[in-house]
Amino acid sequence: MQTQAGDPGAFRHFDLTRVPSPCFVVDEVAIERNLRILRNVADASGAQVLAALKAFSMFSLAPLVSRYLDGVCASGLYEAQLGREEYGGEVATFCAGYKPQEFDRILGLSDTIIFNSPAQKDRFLPQIRSSGRKISVGLRINPEHSEGEVVKYDPAAPCSRLGFPVSQLRPEMLDGVDGLHMHTLCEQGFEPLDRTWSAIAPRLEPMLARITWFNFGGGHHITRADYDRDGLCTFLRRLKRDTGLHFYLEPGEAVALDAGILVGEVLDLGSNDVNIAIVDISATCHMPDVIEAPYRPALLNEVAQGTTYRLGGPSCLAGDVIGDYTFAKPLTPGDRFAFLDQAHYSMVKTNTFNGVPLPSIALWNSDSDALKIVKSFDYADFKGRLS
Ligand SMILES: Cc1ncc(COP(=O)(O)O)c(C=O)c1O
């Protein structure tokens, strides 16, 4: 999910006219800073850390990610294939529902396959066994303990479809299962994880002897400055000692936190009770979480006093509005601007509704100032999805 305020970091000094518009610009130095923190946590806690591709799958950075992390977690066939093709280490796949037609290929690509229900596990276990592949099998549980504030982003909310309710879990359901998985946090600190474990540990304790690993999913904002990393490492070391299990974390956002911007350009200006700026960034096409979450992305160099504009995209959607932003000087067509913290959950969610072009993708090194456009899109990308 995208909700954070955003820290401009080195982008404060980035010349926005160096890239085409619109364009995601990712700072590899910031990514490496995050990866180093995650590696330190892995080493200090004894846990394995997998990068969640759903949040950030800019695979031109796969060699860098693989240098620090233990592998990737995938949400299904395509991410598993991307993980196997581009990244090193383990591929752990979780999907809320596997399709029989795809399962063989998922089997060939994954080291770990995590099921959302004992029923799916029982359906596919014979295929796993007959494949001859050494697959570790997991079951996702729903702890039925909520720490989330937004129901849409809370897989432990009442009536959730994600994870098997822990209150219904029976020891025999773990036949053929090597590990348990849970994912219930979203942009959270260590304390909600600690409280969640305390809530479910009494129920799980009788079953832990049947498994060898436990995966705490994502949603841990480990690379945020105020995250209690010592608390997390102590907690994981204690659990490892007490249970003898291996532990996994699957951060997504934390890999790319504050490491990328989305550069846009002013196309036209007008007024209708408020100042309006039509821009080449569309909320619905390029930052869908603005509407879905919803949230207001932070603007690079926004000022408290100046001229305020309502920024909206070029699409036909009346609600394709990013928000009201104040600029130091009145805008003119052609002016550049940028939204902060757009590397995660924006690049992976773009679409071409209305034929709106996809943003280019650029890689910047804020230490050396080297800049490379790693991907540009054109009409063929729009047409290729249609028939
Ligand atoms: C199963 C699972 N693992 C990991 C993640 C990554 O979460 P985040 O990007 O919040 O760290 C998610 C996000 O939805 C998820 O569903």
CSV table of C-alpha atoms and ligand atoms in Angstrom, one decimal:
chain,number,residue,atom,x,y,z
A,1,MET,CA,0.0,0.0,0.0
A,2,GLN,CA,1.0,3.6,-0.6
A,3,THR,CA,0.4,6.1,2.2
A,4,GLN,CA,3.6,7.5,3.5
A,5,ALA,CA,4.6,11.1,3.7
A,6,GLY,CA,7.9,10.6,1.9
A,7,ASP,CA,11.4,11.8,2.5
A,8,PRO,CA,13.0,13.6,-0.5
A,9,GLY,CA,16.5,12.4,0.4
A,10,ALA,CA,18.9,13.1,-2.4
A,11,PHE,CA,16.0,13.9,-4.8
A,12,ARG,CA,16.1,17.4,-3.3
A,13,HIS,CA,19.0,18.0,-5.7
A,14,PHE,CA,17.8,16.1,-8.8
A,15,ASP,CA,17.2,18.1,-11.9
A,16,LEU,CA,13.7,17.0,-13.0
A,17,THR,CA,14.3,18.0,-16.7
A,18,ARG,CA,17.0,15.3,-17.1
A,19,VAL,CA,14.3,12.6,-17.7
A,20,PRO,CA,11.3,12.3,-20.1
A,21,SER,CA,7.9,12.9,-18.5
A,22,PRO,CA,6.3,11.1,-16.9
A,23,CYS,CA,9.1,9.0,-15.4
A,24,PHE,CA,9.8,7.0,-12.3
A,25,VAL,CA,13.3,7.8,-11.1
A,26,VAL,CA,14.8,5.3,-8.6
A,27,ASP,CA,17.9,6.0,-6.6
A,28,GLU,CA,20.0,2.9,-6.4
A,29,VAL,CA,21.9,4.4,-3.5
A,30,ALA,CA,18.7,4.6,-1.5
A,31,ILE,CA,17.7,1.1,-2.4
A,32,GLU,CA,21.1,-0.2,-1.3
A,33,ARG,CA,20.8,1.7,2.0
A,34,ASN,CA,17.4,-0.1,2.6
A,35,LEU,CA,18.9,-3.5,1.5
A,36,ARG,CA,21.9,-3.0,3.9
A,37,ILE,CA,19.5,-2.4,6.8
A,38,LEU,CA,17.4,-5.5,5.9
A,39,ARG,CA,20.6,-7.6,5.6
A,40,ASN,CA,21.7,-6.4,9.0
A,41,VAL,CA,18.3,-7.4,10.4
A,42,ALA,CA,18.6,-10.9,8.8
A,43,ASP,CA,22.1,-11.4,10.2
A,44,ALA,CA,21.3,-10.1,13.7
A,45,SER,CA,18.0,-12.0,14.0
A,46,GLY,CA,18.8,-15.2,12.2
A,47,ALA,CA,15.7,-14.8,10.0
A,48,GLN,CA,15.7,-15.1,6.2
A,49,VAL,CA,14.5,-12.0,4.4
A,50,LEU,CA,12.7,-12.3,1.1
A,51,ALA,CA,11.9,-9.3,-1.1
A,52,ALA,CA,8.1,-9.1,-1.9
A,53,LEU,CA,8.0,-8.6,-5.7
A,54,LYS,CA,4.4,-7.3,-5.5
A,55,ALA,CA,5.6,-4.1,-4.0
A,56,PHE,CA,8.8,-3.5,-6.1
A,57,SER,CA,9.8,-5.6,-9.0
A,58,MET,CA,12.2,-3.3,-10.9
A,59,PHE,CA,14.3,-6.2,-12.0
A,60,SER,CA,17.1,-4.1,-13.4
A,61,LEU,CA,18.0,-3.9,-9.7
A,62,ALA,CA,17.6,-7.7,-9.2
A,63,PRO,CA,21.4,-8.2,-9.0
A,64,LEU,CA,21.6,-5.6,-6.2
A,65,VAL,CA,18.6,-7.0,-4.3
A,66,SER,CA,20.0,-10.6,-4.6
A,67,ARG,CA,23.4,-9.5,-3.2
A,68,TYR,CA,21.7,-8.6,0.1
A,69,LEU,CA,18.5,-10.6,0.5
A,70,ASP,CA,17.8,-14.4,0.6
A,71,GLY,CA,15.3,-14.5,-2.3
A,72,VAL,CA,11.9,-13.3,-3.2
A,73,CYS,CA,8.3,-13.9,-2.4
A,74,ALA,CA,5.9,-14.2,-5.3
A,75,SER,CA,2.2,-13.8,-5.6
A,76,GLY,CA,1.6,-16.3,-8.3
A,77,LEU,CA,3.0,-17.7,-11.6
A,78,TYR,CA,4.3,-14.5,-13.2
A,79,GLU,CA,6.1,-13.2,-10.2
A,80,ALA,CA,7.5,-16.7,-9.5
A,81,GLN,CA,8.8,-16.7,-13.1
A,82,LEU,CA,10.3,-13.2,-12.7
A,83,GLY,CA,11.9,-14.2,-9.4
A,84,ARG,CA,13.4,-17.4,-10.9
A,85,GLU,CA,14.6,-15.6,-14.1
A,86,GLU,CA,16.0,-12.4,-12.7
A,87,TYR,CA,16.7,-12.8,-8.9
A,88,GLY,CA,18.9,-15.3,-7.0
A,89,GLY,CA,18.0,-17.3,-3.9
A,90,GLU,CA,14.8,-18.7,-2.8
A,91,VAL,CA,11.4,-18.3,-4.5
A,92,ALA,CA,8.5,-18.6,-2.1
A,93,THR,CA,5.1,-18.4,-3.7
A,94,PHE,CA,1.8,-17.6,-2.0
A,95,CYS,CA,-1.4,-17.3,-3.9
A,96,ALA,CA,-4.9,-17.0,-2.4
A,97,GLY,CA,-6.0,-19.6,-5.0
A,98,TYR,CA,-3.9,-21.7,-7.4
A,99,LYS,CA,-5.3,-22.7,-10.8
A,100,PRO,CA,-4.7,-26.4,-11.7
A,101,GLN,CA,-3.6,-25.3,-15.2
A,102,GLU,CA,-0.8,-23.2,-13.8
A,103,PHE,CA,0.3,-25.3,-10.9
A,104,ASP,CA,2.8,-27.4,-12.7
A,105,ARG,CA,4.7,-24.3,-13.8
A,106,ILE,CA,4.6,-22.8,-10.4
A,107,LEU,CA,6.0,-26.1,-9.0
A,108,GLY,CA,8.9,-25.9,-11.4
A,109,LEU,CA,9.7,-22.3,-10.4
A,110,SER,CA,9.2,-22.3,-6.6
A,111,ASP,CA,11.2,-23.6,-3.6
A,112,THR,CA,8.3,-23.0,-1.3
A,113,ILE,CA,4.6,-23.0,-2.0
A,114,ILE,CA,2.2,-21.6,0.5
A,115,PHE,CA,-1.5,-22.4,0.4
A,116,ASN,CA,-4.4,-20.2,1.7
A,117,SER,CA,-6.4,-23.2,2.9
A,118,PRO,CA,-5.9,-26.8,4.0
A,119,ALA,CA,-8.3,-27.7,1.1
A,120,GLN,CA,-6.0,-26.3,-1.6
A,121,LYS,CA,-3.0,-27.9,0.1
A,122,ASP,CA,-4.8,-31.3,0.1
A,123,ARG,CA,-5.8,-30.8,-3.6
A,124,PHE,CA,-2.2,-30.0,-4.8
A,125,LEU,CA,-0.1,-32.1,-2.4
A,126,PRO,CA,-0.2,-35.3,-4.5
A,127,GLN,CA,1.0,-33.2,-7.5
A,128,ILE,CA,3.9,-31.8,-5.4
A,129,ARG,CA,4.8,-35.3,-4.2
A,130,SER,CA,4.7,-36.9,-7.6
A,131,SER,CA,6.8,-34.0,-9.1
A,132,GLY,CA,9.9,-35.3,-7.4
A,133,ARG,CA,10.8,-31.7,-6.6
A,134,LYS,CA,11.8,-30.8,-3.1
A,135,ILE,CA,9.2,-28.2,-2.3
A,136,SER,CA,8.6,-26.8,1.1
A,137,VAL,CA,4.9,-26.6,1.8
A,138,GLY,CA,3.3,-23.8,3.8
A,139,LEU,CA,-0.1,-22.9,5.0
A,140,ARG,CA,-1.2,-19.2,5.5
A,141,ILE,CA,-3.1,-18.7,8.7
A,142,ASN,CA,-5.3,-15.8,9.7
A,143,PRO,CA,-4.4,-14.9,13.3
A,144,GLU,CA,-7.8,-13.2,13.8
A,145,HIS,CA,-6.0,-10.5,15.6
A,146,SER,CA,-6.2,-7.1,14.0
A,147,GLU,CA,-3.6,-4.4,14.2
A,148,GLY,CA,-4.6,-2.6,11.0
A,149,GLU,CA,-6.5,0.7,11.0
A,150,VAL,CA,-7.9,0.4,7.5
A,151,VAL,CA,-10.1,-2.7,6.8
A,152,LYS,CA,-9.1,-2.8,3.1
A,153,TYR,CA,-5.5,-3.4,4.2
A,154,ASP,CA,-6.2,-5.7,7.1
A,155,PRO,CA,-6.1,-9.4,6.2
A,156,ALA,CA,-7.1,-10.2,9.8
A,157,ALA,CA,-10.3,-8.1,9.6
A,158,PRO,CA,-13.6,-10.0,10.2
A,159,CYS,CA,-14.7,-12.1,7.2
A,160,SER,CA,-11.3,-11.9,5.6
A,161,ARG,CA,-10.6,-14.4,2.8
A,162,LEU,CA,-6.9,-14.3,3.4
A,163,GLY,CA,-5.4,-17.1,5.6
A,164,PHE,CA,-7.0,-20.0,7.3
A,165,PRO,CA,-8.7,-18.8,10.6
A,166,VAL,CA,-6.5,-19.9,13.4
A,167,SER,CA,-9.5,-20.7,15.5
A,168,GLN,CA,-10.4,-23.4,13.0
A,169,LEU,CA,-6.9,-24.9,12.7
A,170,ARG,CA,-6.6,-28.5,13.8
A,171,PRO,CA,-3.3,-30.4,14.1
A,172,GLU,CA,-4.3,-32.9,11.4
A,173,MET,CA,-4.6,-30.0,8.9
A,174,LEU,CA,-0.9,-29.7,9.1
A,175,ASP,CA,-0.2,-33.1,7.5
A,176,GLY,CA,2.2,-32.4,4.7
A,177,VAL,CA,2.9,-28.9,5.9
A,178,ASP,CA,6.4,-27.7,6.7
A,179,GLY,CA,5.7,-24.2,7.8
A,180,LEU,CA,3.1,-21.6,8.7
A,181,HIS,CA,2.7,-18.1,7.1
A,182,MET,CA,0.9,-15.0,8.2
A,183,HIS,CA,0.6,-11.6,6.8
A,184,THR,CA,-1.5,-9.0,8.7
A,185,LEU,CA,0.5,-5.9,9.0
A,186,CYS,CA,0.7,-2.8,6.8
A,187,GLU,CA,3.4,-0.1,7.1
A,188,GLN,CA,3.8,-1.0,10.8
A,189,GLY,CA,6.4,-1.0,13.5
A,190,PHE,CA,7.6,-3.9,15.6
A,191,GLU,CA,5.1,-3.6,18.4
A,192,PRO,CA,2.0,-4.8,16.3
A,193,LEU,CA,4.0,-7.9,15.3
A,194,ASP,CA,4.9,-8.6,18.9
A,195,ARG,CA,1.2,-8.2,20.0
A,196,THR,CA,0.0,-10.4,17.2
A,197,TRP,CA,2.4,-13.2,18.1
A,198,SER,CA,1.4,-13.0,21.8
A,199,ALA,CA,-2.3,-13.3,20.7
A,200,ILE,CA,-1.8,-16.5,18.7
A,201,ALA,CA,1.1,-18.2,20.4
A,202,PRO,CA,-1.1,-20.1,22.9
A,203,ARG,CA,-3.2,-21.6,20.1
A,204,LEU,CA,-0.2,-22.4,17.9
A,205,GLU,CA,2.1,-23.8,20.6
A,206,PRO,CA,0.7,-27.4,20.5
A,207,MET,CA,1.2,-27.5,16.7
A,208,LEU,CA,4.7,-25.9,16.4
A,209,ALA,CA,6.5,-29.3,16.8
A,210,ARG,CA,4.9,-30.3,13.5
A,211,ILE,CA,6.6,-27.5,11.5
A,212,THR,CA,10.1,-26.3,10.8
A,213,TRP,CA,9.5,-22.6,9.8
A,214,PHE,CA,7.3,-19.6,10.4
A,215,ASN,CA,6.9,-16.7,7.9
A,216,PHE,CA,5.8,-13.4,9.3
A,217,GLY,CA,4.9,-11.9,5.9
A,218,GLY,CA,5.3,-8.3,5.0
A,219,GLY,CA,4.1,-5.0,6.3
A,220,HIS,CA,7.1,-4.4,8.5
A,221,HIS,CA,8.4,-0.9,7.9
A,222,ILE,CA,11.9,-2.0,8.9
A,223,THR,CA,13.8,0.6,7.0
A,224,ARG,CA,11.9,3.5,8.5
A,225,ALA,CA,14.1,5.6,10.8
A,226,ASP,CA,11.9,5.0,13.9
A,227,TYR,CA,11.4,1.2,13.4
A,228,ASP,CA,12.5,-0.7,16.5
A,229,ARG,CA,15.0,-3.0,14.7
A,230,ASP,CA,16.7,-4.1,17.9
A,231,GLY,CA,13.3,-5.1,19.3
A,232,LEU,CA,12.5,-7.2,16.2
A,233,CYS,CA,15.9,-8.9,16.2
A,234,THR,CA,15.7,-9.8,19.9
A,235,PHE,CA,12.1,-11.1,19.4
A,236,LEU,CA,13.1,-13.3,16.4
A,237,ARG,CA,16.2,-14.7,18.2
A,238,ARG,CA,14.1,-15.5,21.3
A,239,LEU,CA,11.5,-17.3,19.2
A,240,LYS,CA,14.1,-19.2,17.3
A,241,ARG,CA,15.7,-20.3,20.6
A,242,ASP,CA,12.3,-21.2,22.2
A,243,THR,CA,10.7,-23.0,19.2
A,244,GLY,CA,13.7,-24.2,17.2
A,245,LEU,CA,11.9,-22.9,14.0
A,246,HIS,CA,13.4,-20.9,11.2
A,247,PHE,CA,11.8,-17.5,10.6
A,248,TYR,CA,11.1,-15.5,7.4
A,249,LEU,CA,10.2,-11.9,6.8
A,250,GLU,CA,8.8,-10.8,3.4
A,251,PRO,CA,9.1,-7.0,3.3
A,252,GLY,CA,8.1,-5.2,0.1
A,253,GLU,CA,7.8,-1.5,0.8
A,254,ALA,CA,10.8,-1.6,3.2
A,255,VAL,CA,13.0,-2.5,0.2
A,256,ALA,CA,12.1,0.6,-1.8
A,257,LEU,CA,11.0,3.1,0.9
A,258,ASP,CA,11.8,6.7,0.0
A,259,ALA,CA,13.9,5.5,-3.0
A,260,GLY,CA,12.0,6.8,-6.0
A,261,ILE,CA,10.0,9.7,-7.4
A,262,LEU,CA,7.5,10.1,-10.2
A,263,VAL,CA,8.3,13.1,-12.3
A,264,GLY,CA,5.5,14.8,-14.2
A,265,GLU,CA,4.8,17.9,-16.3
A,266,VAL,CA,2.1,20.6,-16.3
A,267,LEU,CA,0.0,20.4,-19.5
A,268,ASP,CA,-2.6,23.1,-19.0
A,269,LEU,CA,-3.9,25.5,-16.4
A,270,GLY,CA,-7.4,26.7,-15.6
A,271,SER,CA,-9.7,27.7,-12.8
A,272,ASN,CA,-13.1,26.6,-11.5
A,273,ASP,CA,-13.4,28.1,-8.0
A,274,VAL,CA,-9.9,26.6,-7.4
A,275,ASN,CA,-6.8,26.8,-9.6
A,276,ILE,CA,-6.6,23.7,-11.7
A,277,ALA,CA,-3.5,22.1,-13.3
A,278,ILE,CA,-3.9,19.3,-15.8
A,279,VAL,CA,-0.7,17.2,-15.7
A,280,ASP,CA,0.7,14.2,-17.5
A,281,ILE,CA,0.5,12.0,-14.4
A,282,SER,CA,-2.8,10.3,-13.9
A,283,ALA,CA,-3.8,9.1,-10.4
A,284,THR,CA,-5.9,6.3,-11.9
A,285,CYS,CA,-3.2,5.1,-14.3
A,286,HIS,CA,0.1,5.8,-12.6
A,287,MET,CA,-0.6,6.0,-8.8
A,288,PRO,CA,-3.9,4.1,-8.3
A,289,ASP,CA,-3.4,4.0,-4.5
A,290,VAL,CA,-4.2,7.7,-4.5
A,291,ILE,CA,-7.8,6.7,-5.3
A,292,GLU,CA,-7.7,3.1,-3.9
A,293,ALA,CA,-6.1,3.7,-0.4
A,294,PRO,CA,-6.8,6.7,-0.6
A,295,TYR,CA,-3.9,8.9,0.1
A,296,ARG,CA,-2.2,12.1,-0.9
A,297,PRO,CA,1.3,11.6,-2.2
A,298,ALA,CA,3.9,14.1,-0.9
A,299,LEU,CA,5.2,16.6,-3.5
A,300,LEU,CA,8.9,17.3,-3.8
A,301,ASN,CA,9.6,20.9,-2.6
A,302,GLU,CA,6.1,21.6,-1.6
A,303,VAL,CA,5.8,24.9,0.3
A,304,ALA,CA,3.3,26.1,2.9
A,305,GLN,CA,2.7,29.5,1.3
A,306,GLY,CA,2.4,30.1,-2.4
A,307,THR,CA,0.0,29.3,-5.2
A,308,THR,CA,-2.2,26.3,-4.7
A,309,TYR,CA,-3.4,24.1,-7.6
A,310,ARG,CA,-5.6,21.0,-7.9
A,311,LEU,CA,-3.5,18.6,-9.9
A,312,GLY,CA,-5.4,16.1,-12.0
A,313,GLY,CA,-4.6,13.7,-14.8
A,314,PRO,CA,-5.3,13.7,-18.5
A,315,SER,CA,-7.9,10.9,-18.3
A,316,CYS,CA,-11.7,11.2,-18.6
A,317,LEU,CA,-12.3,10.1,-15.0
A,318,ALA,CA,-13.7,13.1,-13.0
A,319,GLY,CA,-12.0,11.6,-9.9
A,320,ASP,CA,-8.6,11.5,-11.6
A,321,VAL,CA,-7.4,14.1,-9.1
A,322,ILE,CA,-4.1,13.7,-7.2
A,323,GLY,CA,-4.7,16.5,-4.7
A,324,ASP,CA,-4.3,20.2,-3.9
A,325,TYR,CA,-0.6,21.3,-3.8
A,326,THR,CA,1.1,24.6,-3.1
A,327,PHE,CA,3.9,25.8,-5.3
A,328,ALA,CA,6.4,28.6,-4.5
A,329,LYS,CA,5.8,30.2,-7.9
A,330,PRO,CA,2.7,30.2,-10.2
A,331,LEU,CA,2.8,27.3,-12.6
A,332,THR,CA,3.2,27.5,-16.4
A,333,PRO,CA,2.7,24.7,-18.9
A,334,GLY,CA,5.9,22.6,-19.3
A,335,ASP,CA,6.8,23.0,-15.6
A,336,ARG,CA,8.2,19.9,-14.0
A,337,PHE,CA,7.3,18.5,-10.5
A,338,ALA,CA,7.6,15.2,-8.7
A,339,PHE,CA,5.8,13.0,-6.2
A,340,LEU,CA,7.9,11.4,-3.5
A,341,ASP,CA,8.2,7.8,-2.4
A,342,GLN,CA,6.8,6.3,-5.7
A,343,ALA,CA,9.2,3.3,-6.2
A,344,HIS,CA,6.9,0.8,-4.4
A,345,TYR,CA,3.2,0.0,-5.2
A,346,SER,CA,3.1,2.6,-8.0
A,347,MET,CA,5.4,1.2,-10.8
A,348,VAL,CA,3.9,-2.2,-10.3
A,349,LYS,CA,0.3,-0.9,-10.5
A,350,THR,CA,0.4,1.3,-13.6
A,351,ASN,CA,-2.1,0.7,-16.5
A,352,THR,CA,-3.0,2.4,-19.8
A,353,PHE,CA,-6.7,3.3,-19.2
A,354,ASN,CA,-7.7,6.0,-21.8
A,355,GLY,CA,-4.5,5.1,-23.7
A,356,VAL,CA,-2.6,7.2,-21.2
A,357,PRO,CA,1.1,6.5,-21.7
A,358,LEU,CA,3.1,4.6,-19.1
A,359,PRO,CA,5.9,6.4,-17.3
A,360,SER,CA,9.4,5.7,-18.3
A,361,ILE,CA,11.7,4.1,-15.7
A,362,ALA,CA,15.0,5.6,-14.9
A,363,LEU,CA,17.8,4.5,-12.6
A,364,TRP,CA,19.8,7.2,-10.8
A,365,ASN,CA,22.9,6.9,-8.6
A,366,SER,CA,22.8,9.8,-6.2
A,367,ASP,CA,26.5,9.3,-5.3
A,368,SER,CA,27.9,9.4,-8.8
A,369,ASP,CA,25.0,11.3,-10.4
A,370,ALA,CA,24.9,8.6,-13.2
A,371,LEU,CA,21.5,8.4,-14.8
A,372,LYS,CA,20.1,5.8,-17.1
A,373,ILE,CA,16.7,5.4,-18.7
A,374,VAL,CA,16.1,1.7,-18.3
A,375,LYS,CA,12.7,1.4,-19.9
A,376,SER,CA,10.5,3.5,-22.1
A,377,PHE,CA,7.0,2.6,-23.3
A,378,ASP,CA,5.1,3.4,-26.4
A,379,TYR,CA,1.9,2.7,-28.4
A,380,ALA,CA,2.9,-1.0,-28.7
A,381,ASP,CA,2.6,-1.5,-25.0
A,382,PHE,CA,-0.9,0.0,-25.0
A,383,LYS,CA,-2.1,-2.0,-28.0
A,384,GLY,CA,-0.4,-5.2,-26.9
A,385,ARG,CA,-2.8,-5.6,-24.0
A,386,LEU,CA,-5.8,-5.3,-26.2
A,387,SER,CA,-7.1,-7.2,-29.2
B,1,LIG,C1,1.7,-12.3,1.5
B,1,LIG,C2,2.4,-10.9,1.5
B,1,LIG,N1,3.7,-10.9,1.8
B,1,LIG,C3,4.4,-9.7,1.7
B,1,LIG,C4,3.8,-8.5,1.4
B,1,LIG,C5,4.6,-7.3,1.4
B,1,LIG,O1,4.1,-6.3,2.2
B,1,LIG,P1,4.8,-4.9,2.4
B,1,LIG,O2,5.0,-4.4,1.0
B,1,LIG,O3,3.7,-4.1,3.1
B,1,LIG,O4,6.0,-5.1,3.2
B,1,LIG,C6,2.4,-8.5,1.1
B,1,LIG,C7,1.7,-7.3,0.8
B,1,LIG,O5,0.5,-7.3,0.5
B,1,LIG,C8,1.7,-9.8,1.2
B,1,LIG,O6,0.4,-9.9,0.9
